[in-house]
């Protein structure tokens, strides 16, 4: 009987707090195993990726600058390769951990709604990679601009760890920023937020996007900030359009369902009740006058 009750509860999409915690542990373990596998594969790609990351520094050398990446400890080279391999693992295992996020947030959806997960992955992964590419595209401009604040006759000795930290954080931050519109659409499809609510916050969204682009790029590099902010703003309004279209379809479907059951969703006519409070008030005031006349 207990097993049948659990199966019925699972079919209805209801889970207790303990079951949610077990599900969270399961998703975290799968995501962690995927990252470990990606870390092993990323180790063999460290050298070509590191050569790509050092290209902006090589460009400074071609311009005549004395630009050199330095290592301050014996183990820093090994630690740096582990960091680059982990960065590669996050990218190549993006379909795995993105799906685990979706699978945990929407365990009670119907079969049709679970197909949204395929659309979520199909949109989130390319956008995440597009964000990384956009950050990679503006990285040489950022390095070139920041190097101009140092006198040309001075040597430009940059810590390899500091440089990789800067490049990796920039690309991951922009990649996540490009995925945020997909998260908004996902929340709309699940029914947590309406498209009109997203649209009403467009001023705040644009401000947050511009601030985000300004924080991830140097203050003086307006071109790089523009290249990052404009695609994110466009993606935000695309998410708004998709959410509004989805809400319109859902409202029409619900209206048909209520119409079949004879439920009227129109606002009630309150014109018949407008004079009632005034009438009762006048009656109440008339009673004391009558009482005073009798006396």
PDB file of C-alpha atoms in Angstrom:
ATOM      1  CA  UNK A   1       0.000   0.000   0.000  1.00  0.00           C
ATOM      2  CA  UNK A   2       2.830   2.412   0.864  1.00  0.00           C
ATOM      3  CA  UNK A   3       4.527   1.675  -2.447  1.00  0.00           C
ATOM      4  CA  UNK A   4       1.291   2.328  -4.335  1.00  0.00           C
ATOM      5  CA  UNK A   5       0.887   5.611  -2.467  1.00  0.00           C
ATOM      6  CA  UNK A   6       4.409   6.697  -3.384  1.00  0.00           C
ATOM      7  CA  UNK A   7       3.843   5.779  -7.025  1.00  0.00           C
ATOM      8  CA  UNK A   8       0.562   7.739  -7.071  1.00  0.00           C
ATOM      9  CA  UNK A   9       2.278  10.734  -5.474  1.00  0.00           C
ATOM     10  CA  UNK A  10       5.114  10.579  -7.996  1.00  0.00           C
ATOM     11  CA  UNK A  11       2.654  10.403 -10.898  1.00  0.00           C
ATOM     12  CA  UNK A  12       1.011  13.551  -9.573  1.00  0.00           C
ATOM     13  CA  UNK A  13       4.401  15.287  -9.434  1.00  0.00           C
ATOM     14  CA  UNK A  14       4.380  15.770  -5.636  1.00  0.00           C
ATOM     15  CA  UNK A  15       7.529  15.243  -3.603  1.00  0.00           C
ATOM     16  CA  UNK A  16       8.273  15.636   0.084  1.00  0.00           C
ATOM     17  CA  UNK A  17      11.184  17.698   1.409  1.00  0.00           C
ATOM     18  CA  UNK A  18      13.239  14.560   1.926  1.00  0.00           C
ATOM     19  CA  UNK A  19      12.589  13.415  -1.645  1.00  0.00           C
ATOM     20  CA  UNK A  20      13.619  16.848  -2.920  1.00  0.00           C
ATOM     21  CA  UNK A  21      16.900  16.589  -1.008  1.00  0.00           C
ATOM     22  CA  UNK A  22      17.522  13.098  -2.405  1.00  0.00           C
ATOM     23  CA  UNK A  23      16.783  14.381  -5.904  1.00  0.00           C
ATOM     24  CA  UNK A  24      19.152  17.326  -5.381  1.00  0.00           C
ATOM     25  CA  UNK A  25      21.923  14.974  -4.233  1.00  0.00           C
ATOM     26  CA  UNK A  26      21.352  12.775  -7.278  1.00  0.00           C
ATOM     27  CA  UNK A  27      21.572  15.728  -9.692  1.00  0.00           C
ATOM     28  CA  UNK A  28      24.691  17.100  -7.995  1.00  0.00           C
ATOM     29  CA  UNK A  29      26.416  13.708  -8.178  1.00  0.00           C
ATOM     30  CA  UNK A  30      25.627  13.329 -11.892  1.00  0.00           C
ATOM     31  CA  UNK A  31      26.856  16.861 -12.605  1.00  0.00           C
ATOM     32  CA  UNK A  32      30.036  16.250 -10.574  1.00  0.00           C
ATOM     33  CA  UNK A  33      30.764  12.981 -12.390  1.00  0.00           C
ATOM     34  CA  UNK A  34      30.281  14.758 -15.702  1.00  0.00           C
ATOM     35  CA  UNK A  35      32.737  17.474 -14.651  1.00  0.00           C
ATOM     36  CA  UNK A  36      35.308  14.872 -13.590  1.00  0.00           C
ATOM     37  CA  UNK A  37      35.041  13.136 -16.954  1.00  0.00           C
ATOM     38  CA  UNK A  38      35.308  16.495 -18.691  1.00  0.00           C
ATOM     39  CA  UNK A  39      38.346  17.354 -16.565  1.00  0.00           C
ATOM     40  CA  UNK A  40      40.131  14.231 -17.786  1.00  0.00           C
ATOM     41  CA  UNK A  41      39.320  15.051 -21.401  1.00  0.00           C
ATOM     42  CA  UNK A  42      40.166  18.711 -20.933  1.00  0.00           C
ATOM     43  CA  UNK A  43      43.650  17.837 -19.683  1.00  0.00           C
ATOM     44  CA  UNK A  44      44.615  16.772 -23.198  1.00  0.00           C
ATOM     45  CA  UNK A  45      43.348  20.080 -24.627  1.00  0.00           C
ATOM     46  CA  UNK A  46      45.200  22.352 -22.218  1.00  0.00           C
ATOM     47  CA  UNK A  47      48.131  23.142 -24.519  1.00  0.00           C
ATOM     48  CA  UNK A  48      46.127  24.359 -27.579  1.00  0.00           C
ATOM     49  CA  UNK A  49      43.716  26.308 -25.367  1.00  0.00           C
ATOM     50  CA  UNK A  50      46.600  27.920 -23.469  1.00  0.00           C
ATOM     51  CA  UNK A  51      48.181  28.937 -26.761  1.00  0.00           C
ATOM     52  CA  UNK A  52      44.909  30.621 -27.757  1.00  0.00           C
ATOM     53  CA  UNK A  53      44.666  32.418 -24.420  1.00  0.00           C
ATOM     54  CA  UNK A  54      48.174  33.812 -24.728  1.00  0.00           C
ATOM     55  CA  UNK A  55      47.535  35.271 -28.207  1.00  0.00           C
ATOM     56  CA  UNK A  56      46.724  38.782 -26.850  1.00  0.00           C
ATOM     57  CA  UNK A  57      50.087  38.783 -25.044  1.00  0.00           C
ATOM     58  CA  UNK A  58      51.839  37.667 -28.241  1.00  0.00           C
ATOM     59  CA  UNK A  59      50.148  40.554 -30.085  1.00  0.00           C
ATOM     60  CA  UNK A  60      51.717  42.970 -27.615  1.00  0.00           C
ATOM     61  CA  UNK A  61      55.113  41.460 -28.402  1.00  0.00           C
ATOM     62  CA  UNK A  62      54.531  42.022 -32.114  1.00  0.00           C
ATOM     63  CA  UNK A  63      53.828  45.662 -31.330  1.00  0.00           C
ATOM     64  CA  UNK A  64      57.239  45.978 -29.726  1.00  0.00           C
ATOM     65  CA  UNK A  65      56.191  45.697 -26.092  1.00  0.00           C
ATOM     66  CA  UNK A  66      58.256  43.665 -23.638  1.00  0.00           C
ATOM     67  CA  UNK A  67      55.279  41.507 -22.565  1.00  0.00           C
ATOM     68  CA  UNK A  68      56.006  38.277 -20.668  1.00  0.00           C
ATOM     69  CA  UNK A  69      53.875  35.834 -18.674  1.00  0.00           C
ATOM     70  CA  UNK A  70      55.597  34.853 -15.426  1.00  0.00           C
ATOM     71  CA  UNK A  71      55.293  31.994 -12.919  1.00  0.00           C
ATOM     72  CA  UNK A  72      55.945  32.847  -9.278  1.00  0.00           C
ATOM     73  CA  UNK A  73      56.219  29.321  -7.843  1.00  0.00           C
ATOM     74  CA  UNK A  74      57.327  25.835  -8.845  1.00  0.00           C
ATOM     75  CA  UNK A  75      53.808  24.376  -8.763  1.00  0.00           C
ATOM     76  CA  UNK A  76      52.087  27.298 -10.466  1.00  0.00           C
ATOM     77  CA  UNK A  77      52.490  25.783 -13.941  1.00  0.00           C
ATOM     78  CA  UNK A  78      50.755  22.559 -12.859  1.00  0.00           C
ATOM     79  CA  UNK A  79      48.021  24.442 -10.984  1.00  0.00           C
ATOM     80  CA  UNK A  80      47.460  26.581 -14.058  1.00  0.00           C
ATOM     81  CA  UNK A  81      46.980  23.549 -16.293  1.00  0.00           C
ATOM     82  CA  UNK A  82      44.441  22.114 -13.816  1.00  0.00           C
ATOM     83  CA  UNK A  83      42.558  25.415 -13.877  1.00  0.00           C
ATOM     84  CA  UNK A  84      42.464  25.502 -17.680  1.00  0.00           C
ATOM     85  CA  UNK A  85      41.374  21.847 -17.805  1.00  0.00           C
ATOM     86  CA  UNK A  86      38.544  22.616 -15.372  1.00  0.00           C
ATOM     87  CA  UNK A  87      37.487  25.555 -17.535  1.00  0.00           C
ATOM     88  CA  UNK A  88      37.380  23.266 -20.577  1.00  0.00           C
ATOM     89  CA  UNK A  89      35.390  20.701 -18.566  1.00  0.00           C
ATOM     90  CA  UNK A  90      32.750  23.297 -17.648  1.00  0.00           C
ATOM     91  CA  UNK A  91      32.308  24.137 -21.333  1.00  0.00           C
ATOM     92  CA  UNK A  92      32.229  20.650 -22.835  1.00  0.00           C
ATOM     93  CA  UNK A  93      29.967  19.267 -20.074  1.00  0.00           C
ATOM     94  CA  UNK A  94      27.525  22.195 -20.296  1.00  0.00           C
ATOM     95  CA  UNK A  95      24.724  19.960 -21.707  1.00  0.00           C
ATOM     96  CA  UNK A  96      25.064  17.653 -18.703  1.00  0.00           C
ATOM     97  CA  UNK A  97      24.958  20.167 -15.854  1.00  0.00           C
ATOM     98  CA  UNK A  98      22.414  22.381 -17.591  1.00  0.00           C
ATOM     99  CA  UNK A  99      20.100  19.392 -17.958  1.00  0.00           C
ATOM    100  CA  UNK A 100      20.578  18.511 -14.280  1.00  0.00           C
ATOM    101  CA  UNK A 101      19.467  22.026 -13.343  1.00  0.00           C
ATOM    102  CA  UNK A 102      16.355  21.657 -15.485  1.00  0.00           C
ATOM    103  CA  UNK A 103      15.614  18.151 -14.210  1.00  0.00           C
ATOM    104  CA  UNK A 104      15.707  19.352 -10.599  1.00  0.00           C
ATOM    105  CA  UNK A 105      13.632  22.507 -11.120  1.00  0.00           C
ATOM    106  CA  UNK A 106      10.835  20.823 -13.085  1.00  0.00           C
ATOM    107  CA  UNK A 107      10.220  17.320 -11.689  1.00  0.00           C
ATOM    108  CA  UNK A 108       6.422  17.616 -11.686  1.00  0.00           C
ATOM    109  CA  UNK A 109       5.783  18.672 -15.274  1.00  0.00           C
ATOM    110  CA  UNK A 110       3.631  16.722 -17.672  1.00  0.00           C
ATOM    111  CA  UNK A 111       5.123  14.751 -20.534  1.00  0.00           C
ATOM    112  CA  UNK A 112       4.475  17.601 -22.960  1.00  0.00           C
ATOM    113  CA  UNK A 113       5.990  20.169 -20.639  1.00  0.00           C
ATOM    114  CA  UNK A 114       9.060  18.022 -20.085  1.00  0.00           C
ATOM    115  CA  UNK A 115       9.796  18.448 -23.769  1.00  0.00           C
ATOM    116  CA  UNK A 116      10.591  22.035 -22.859  1.00  0.00           C
ATOM    117  CA  UNK A 117      13.781  20.645 -21.365  1.00  0.00           C
ATOM    118  CA  UNK A 118      14.968  19.716 -24.837  1.00  0.00           C
ATOM    119  CA  UNK A 119      14.266  23.247 -26.009  1.00  0.00           C
ATOM    120  CA  UNK A 120      16.011  24.650 -22.923  1.00  0.00           C
ATOM    121  CA  UNK A 121      19.169  22.687 -23.652  1.00  0.00           C
ATOM    122  CA  UNK A 122      18.920  23.393 -27.365  1.00  0.00           C
ATOM    123  CA  UNK A 123      18.920  27.137 -26.667  1.00  0.00           C
ATOM    124  CA  UNK A 124      21.067  27.395 -23.528  1.00  0.00           C
ATOM    125  CA  UNK A 125      24.108  25.489 -24.766  1.00  0.00           C
ATOM    126  CA  UNK A 126      24.592  27.498 -28.009  1.00  0.00           C
ATOM    127  CA  UNK A 127      23.985  30.759 -26.138  1.00  0.00           C
ATOM    128  CA  UNK A 128      26.491  29.804 -23.449  1.00  0.00           C
ATOM    129  CA  UNK A 129      29.078  29.041 -26.112  1.00  0.00           C
ATOM    130  CA  UNK A 130      28.167  32.257 -27.940  1.00  0.00           C
ATOM    131  CA  UNK A 131      28.781  34.211 -24.743  1.00  0.00           C
ATOM    132  CA  UNK A 132      32.189  32.596 -24.330  1.00  0.00           C
ATOM    133  CA  UNK A 133      33.028  33.426 -27.942  1.00  0.00           C
ATOM    134  CA  UNK A 134      31.908  37.044 -27.450  1.00  0.00           C
ATOM    135  CA  UNK A 135      34.136  37.376 -24.391  1.00  0.00           C
ATOM    136  CA  UNK A 136      37.014  35.780 -26.286  1.00  0.00           C
ATOM    137  CA  UNK A 137      36.460  38.219 -29.140  1.00  0.00           C
ATOM    138  CA  UNK A 138      36.771  41.281 -26.895  1.00  0.00           C
ATOM    139  CA  UNK A 139      39.608  39.870 -24.742  1.00  0.00           C
ATOM    140  CA  UNK A 140      42.440  41.148 -27.014  1.00  0.00           C
ATOM    141  CA  UNK A 141      40.873  44.625 -27.010  1.00  0.00           C
ATOM    142  CA  UNK A 142      40.692  44.597 -23.229  1.00  0.00           C
ATOM    143  CA  UNK A 143      44.312  43.464 -22.836  1.00  0.00           C
ATOM    144  CA  UNK A 144      45.504  45.994 -25.420  1.00  0.00           C
ATOM    145  CA  UNK A 145      43.626  48.826 -23.740  1.00  0.00           C
ATOM    146  CA  UNK A 146      44.807  48.009 -20.231  1.00  0.00           C
ATOM    147  CA  UNK A 147      48.414  47.737 -21.406  1.00  0.00           C
ATOM    148  CA  UNK A 148      48.302  51.341 -22.675  1.00  0.00           C
ATOM    149  CA  UNK A 149      48.153  52.613 -19.090  1.00  0.00           C
ATOM    150  CA  UNK A 150      51.750  51.455 -18.630  1.00  0.00           C
ATOM    151  CA  UNK A 151      54.613  53.402 -20.193  1.00  0.00           C
ATOM    152  CA  UNK A 152      55.838  51.862 -23.443  1.00  0.00           C
ATOM    153  CA  UNK A 153      59.445  51.814 -22.201  1.00  0.00           C
ATOM    154  CA  UNK A 154      58.509  49.697 -19.178  1.00  0.00           C
ATOM    155  CA  UNK A 155      58.404  45.906 -19.205  1.00  0.00           C
ATOM    156  CA  UNK A 156      54.963  44.285 -19.016  1.00  0.00           C
ATOM    157  CA  UNK A 157      55.455  41.295 -16.704  1.00  0.00           C
ATOM    158  CA  UNK A 158      52.105  39.664 -16.003  1.00  0.00           C
ATOM    159  CA  UNK A 159      51.463  36.727 -13.683  1.00  0.00           C
ATOM    160  CA  UNK A 160      50.176  33.769 -15.681  1.00  0.00           C
ATOM    161  CA  UNK A 161      47.712  32.831 -12.908  1.00  0.00           C
ATOM    162  CA  UNK A 162      46.314  36.362 -12.750  1.00  0.00           C
ATOM    163  CA  UNK A 163      45.938  36.505 -16.514  1.00  0.00           C
ATOM    164  CA  UNK A 164      44.162  33.137 -16.752  1.00  0.00           C
ATOM    165  CA  UNK A 165      41.878  34.019 -13.829  1.00  0.00           C
ATOM    166  CA  UNK A 166      40.881  37.222 -15.579  1.00  0.00           C
ATOM    167  CA  UNK A 167      40.264  35.543 -18.955  1.00  0.00           C
ATOM    168  CA  UNK A 168      38.329  32.565 -17.529  1.00  0.00           C
ATOM    169  CA  UNK A 169      36.114  34.664 -15.251  1.00  0.00           C
ATOM    170  CA  UNK A 170      35.357  37.014 -18.121  1.00  0.00           C
ATOM    171  CA  UNK A 171      34.302  34.215 -20.474  1.00  0.00           C
ATOM    172  CA  UNK A 172      32.274  32.309 -17.870  1.00  0.00           C
ATOM    173  CA  UNK A 173      30.491  35.466 -16.689  1.00  0.00           C
ATOM    174  CA  UNK A 174      29.517  36.483 -20.210  1.00  0.00           C
ATOM    175  CA  UNK A 175      28.492  32.909 -21.059  1.00  0.00           C
ATOM    176  CA  UNK A 176      26.160  32.773 -18.050  1.00  0.00           C
ATOM    177  CA  UNK A 177      24.824  36.219 -18.925  1.00  0.00           C
ATOM    178  CA  UNK A 178      23.847  35.000 -22.384  1.00  0.00           C
ATOM    179  CA  UNK A 179      21.935  32.071 -20.835  1.00  0.00           C
ATOM    180  CA  UNK A 180      19.835  34.231 -18.467  1.00  0.00           C
ATOM    181  CA  UNK A 181      17.135  35.005 -21.111  1.00  0.00           C
ATOM    182  CA  UNK A 182      16.616  31.261 -21.546  1.00  0.00           C
ATOM    183  CA  UNK A 183      16.171  30.949 -17.784  1.00  0.00           C
ATOM    184  CA  UNK A 184      13.475  33.639 -17.924  1.00  0.00           C
ATOM    185  CA  UNK A 185      11.656  31.739 -20.673  1.00  0.00           C
ATOM    186  CA  UNK A 186      11.937  28.528 -18.655  1.00  0.00           C
ATOM    187  CA  UNK A 187      10.415  30.197 -15.593  1.00  0.00           C
ATOM    188  CA  UNK A 188       7.606  31.506 -17.787  1.00  0.00           C
ATOM    189  CA  UNK A 189       6.864  28.086 -19.276  1.00  0.00           C
ATOM    190  CA  UNK A 190       6.801  26.537 -15.810  1.00  0.00           C
ATOM    191  CA  UNK A 191       4.293  29.184 -14.718  1.00  0.00           C
ATOM    192  CA  UNK A 192       6.391  31.021 -12.150  1.00  0.00           C
ATOM    193  CA  UNK A 193       6.542  34.374 -13.924  1.00  0.00           C
ATOM    194  CA  UNK A 194       4.347  36.045 -16.554  1.00  0.00           C
ATOM    195  CA  UNK A 195       5.605  37.694 -19.720  1.00  0.00           C
ATOM    196  CA  UNK A 196       4.028  41.020 -18.726  1.00  0.00           C
ATOM    197  CA  UNK A 197       6.010  40.951 -15.498  1.00  0.00           C
ATOM    198  CA  UNK A 198       9.233  40.474 -17.440  1.00  0.00           C
ATOM    199  CA  UNK A 199       8.297  43.265 -19.832  1.00  0.00           C
ATOM    200  CA  UNK A 200       7.470  45.709 -17.019  1.00  0.00           C
ATOM    201  CA  UNK A 201      11.022  45.312 -15.706  1.00  0.00           C
ATOM    202  CA  UNK A 202      12.699  46.166 -19.010  1.00  0.00           C
ATOM    203  CA  UNK A 203      14.270  49.361 -17.671  1.00  0.00           C
ATOM    204  CA  UNK A 204      15.790  47.541 -14.728  1.00  0.00           C
ATOM    205  CA  UNK A 205      16.921  44.713 -17.018  1.00  0.00           C
ATOM    206  CA  UNK A 206      18.705  47.082 -19.403  1.00  0.00           C
ATOM    207  CA  UNK A 207      20.371  48.836 -16.468  1.00  0.00           C
ATOM    208  CA  UNK A 208      21.545  45.518 -15.008  1.00  0.00           C
ATOM    209  CA  UNK A 209      22.838  44.352 -18.409  1.00  0.00           C
ATOM    210  CA  UNK A 210      24.768  47.596 -18.973  1.00  0.00           C
ATOM    211  CA  UNK A 211      26.228  47.427 -15.463  1.00  0.00           C
ATOM    212  CA  UNK A 212      27.162  43.794 -16.016  1.00  0.00           C
ATOM    213  CA  UNK A 213      28.888  44.645 -19.313  1.00  0.00           C
ATOM    214  CA  UNK A 214      30.652  47.581 -17.666  1.00  0.00           C
ATOM    215  CA  UNK A 215      31.934  45.397 -14.801  1.00  0.00           C
ATOM    216  CA  UNK A 216      33.273  42.730 -17.153  1.00  0.00           C
ATOM    217  CA  UNK A 217      35.076  45.236 -19.399  1.00  0.00           C
ATOM    218  CA  UNK A 218      37.368  48.165 -18.631  1.00  0.00           C
ATOM    219  CA  UNK A 219      35.641  51.471 -18.044  1.00  0.00           C
ATOM    220  CA  UNK A 220      37.450  53.130 -20.953  1.00  0.00           C
ATOM    221  CA  UNK A 221      36.692  50.330 -23.447  1.00  0.00           C
ATOM    222  CA  UNK A 222      33.214  51.439 -24.510  1.00  0.00           C
ATOM    223  CA  UNK A 223      33.344  49.403 -27.720  1.00  0.00           C
ATOM    224  CA  UNK A 224      33.788  46.112 -25.872  1.00  0.00           C
ATOM    225  CA  UNK A 225      31.026  47.046 -23.446  1.00  0.00           C
ATOM    226  CA  UNK A 226      28.771  47.821 -26.410  1.00  0.00           C
ATOM    227  CA  UNK A 227      29.568  44.474 -28.061  1.00  0.00           C
ATOM    228  CA  UNK A 228      28.599  42.616 -24.901  1.00  0.00           C
ATOM    229  CA  UNK A 229      25.549  44.655 -23.876  1.00  0.00           C
ATOM    230  CA  UNK A 230      23.692  44.843 -27.204  1.00  0.00           C
ATOM    231  CA  UNK A 231      23.388  41.052 -27.814  1.00  0.00           C
ATOM    232  CA  UNK A 232      22.232  40.524 -24.228  1.00  0.00           C
ATOM    233  CA  UNK A 233      19.569  43.242 -24.565  1.00  0.00           C
ATOM    234  CA  UNK A 234      18.366  41.709 -27.836  1.00  0.00           C
ATOM    235  CA  UNK A 235      18.190  38.268 -26.209  1.00  0.00           C
ATOM    236  CA  UNK A 236      16.220  39.749 -23.300  1.00  0.00           C
ATOM    237  CA  UNK A 237      13.534  41.183 -25.581  1.00  0.00           C
ATOM    238  CA  UNK A 238      13.410  37.926 -27.564  1.00  0.00           C
ATOM    239  CA  UNK A 239      12.715  36.164 -24.257  1.00  0.00           C
ATOM    240  CA  UNK A 240       9.976  38.718 -23.522  1.00  0.00           C
ATOM    241  CA  UNK A 241       8.349  38.073 -26.908  1.00  0.00           C
ATOM    242  CA  UNK A 242       8.428  34.299 -26.458  1.00  0.00           C
ATOM    243  CA  UNK A 243       6.971  34.607 -22.943  1.00  0.00           C
ATOM    244  CA  UNK A 244       4.130  36.882 -24.080  1.00  0.00           C
ATOM    245  CA  UNK A 245       3.276  34.528 -26.939  1.00  0.00           C
ATOM    246  CA  UNK A 246       3.271  31.562 -24.583  1.00  0.00           C
ATOM    247  CA  UNK A 247       1.036  33.385 -22.080  1.00  0.00           C
ATOM    248  CA  UNK A 248      -1.408  34.258 -24.842  1.00  0.00           C
ATOM    249  CA  UNK A 249      -1.710  30.625 -25.892  1.00  0.00           C
ATOM    250  CA  UNK A 250      -2.110  29.454 -22.310  1.00  0.00           C
ATOM    251  CA  UNK A 251      -4.823  32.052 -21.615  1.00  0.00           C
ATOM    252  CA  UNK A 252      -6.767  31.022 -24.727  1.00  0.00           C
ATOM    253  CA  UNK A 253      -6.570  27.365 -23.758  1.00  0.00           C
ATOM    254  CA  UNK A 254      -7.752  28.092 -20.226  1.00  0.00           C
ATOM    255  CA  UNK A 255     -10.588  30.275 -21.503  1.00  0.00           C
ATOM    256  CA  UNK A 256     -11.850  27.397 -23.673  1.00  0.00           C
ATOM    257  CA  UNK A 257     -11.654  25.006 -20.744  1.00  0.00           C
ATOM    258  CA  UNK A 258     -13.640  27.348 -18.473  1.00  0.00           C
ATOM    259  CA  UNK A 259     -16.166  27.921 -21.241  1.00  0.00           C
ATOM    260  CA  UNK A 260     -16.783  24.183 -21.504  1.00  0.00           C
ATOM    261  CA  UNK A 261     -17.645  24.089 -17.802  1.00  0.00           C
ATOM    262  CA  UNK A 262     -19.827  27.205 -18.062  1.00  0.00           C
ATOM    263  CA  UNK A 263     -17.562  29.397 -15.932  1.00  0.00           C
ATOM    264  CA  UNK A 264     -17.779  33.104 -16.746  1.00  0.00           C
ATOM    265  CA  UNK A 265     -14.382  34.821 -16.408  1.00  0.00           C
ATOM    266  CA  UNK A 266     -15.690  38.293 -17.221  1.00  0.00           C
ATOM    267  CA  UNK A 267     -15.764  40.926 -14.489  1.00  0.00           C
ATOM    268  CA  UNK A 268     -19.108  41.156 -12.598  1.00  0.00           C
ATOM    269  CA  UNK A 269     -21.378  44.170 -13.135  1.00  0.00           C
ATOM    270  CA  UNK A 270     -21.432  46.134  -9.877  1.00  0.00           C
ATOM    271  CA  UNK A 271     -23.684  48.957 -11.110  1.00  0.00           C
ATOM    272  CA  UNK A 272     -26.718  47.509  -9.291  1.00  0.00           C
ATOM    273  CA  UNK A 273     -24.890  47.732  -5.980  1.00  0.00           C
ATOM    274  CA  UNK A 274     -23.574  51.279  -6.301  1.00  0.00           C
ATOM    275  CA  UNK A 275     -26.652  52.947  -4.708  1.00  0.00           C
ATOM    276  CA  UNK A 276     -27.065  50.397  -1.947  1.00  0.00           C
ATOM    277  CA  UNK A 277     -24.609  51.899   0.555  1.00  0.00           C
ATOM    278  CA  UNK A 278     -26.073  55.401   0.052  1.00  0.00           C
ATOM    279  CA  UNK A 279     -29.629  54.065   0.527  1.00  0.00           C
ATOM    280  CA  UNK A 280     -28.792  52.210   3.690  1.00  0.00           C
ATOM    281  CA  UNK A 281     -26.991  55.276   5.002  1.00  0.00           C
ATOM    282  CA  UNK A 282     -29.970  57.519   4.307  1.00  0.00           C
ATOM    283  CA  UNK A 283     -32.278  55.018   6.004  1.00  0.00           C
ATOM    284  CA  UNK A 284     -30.021  54.944   9.028  1.00  0.00           C
ATOM    285  CA  UNK A 285     -30.000  58.745   9.248  1.00  0.00           C
ATOM    286  CA  UNK A 286     -33.773  58.929   8.803  1.00  0.00           C
ATOM    287  CA  UNK A 287     -34.481  56.710  11.821  1.00  0.00           C
ATOM    288  CA  UNK A 288     -32.992  59.119  14.412  1.00  0.00           C
ATOM    289  CA  UNK A 289     -34.993  62.021  12.930  1.00  0.00           C
ATOM    290  CA  UNK A 290     -38.177  59.998  13.211  1.00  0.00           C
ATOM    291  CA  UNK A 291     -37.336  59.139  16.765  1.00  0.00           C
ATOM    292  CA  UNK A 292     -36.759  62.795  17.636  1.00  0.00           C
ATOM    293  CA  UNK A 293     -40.123  63.785  16.080  1.00  0.00           C
ATOM    294  CA  UNK A 294     -41.979  61.204  18.133  1.00  0.00           C
ATOM    295  CA  UNK A 295     -40.350  62.465  21.263  1.00  0.00           C
TER     296      UNK A 295
END
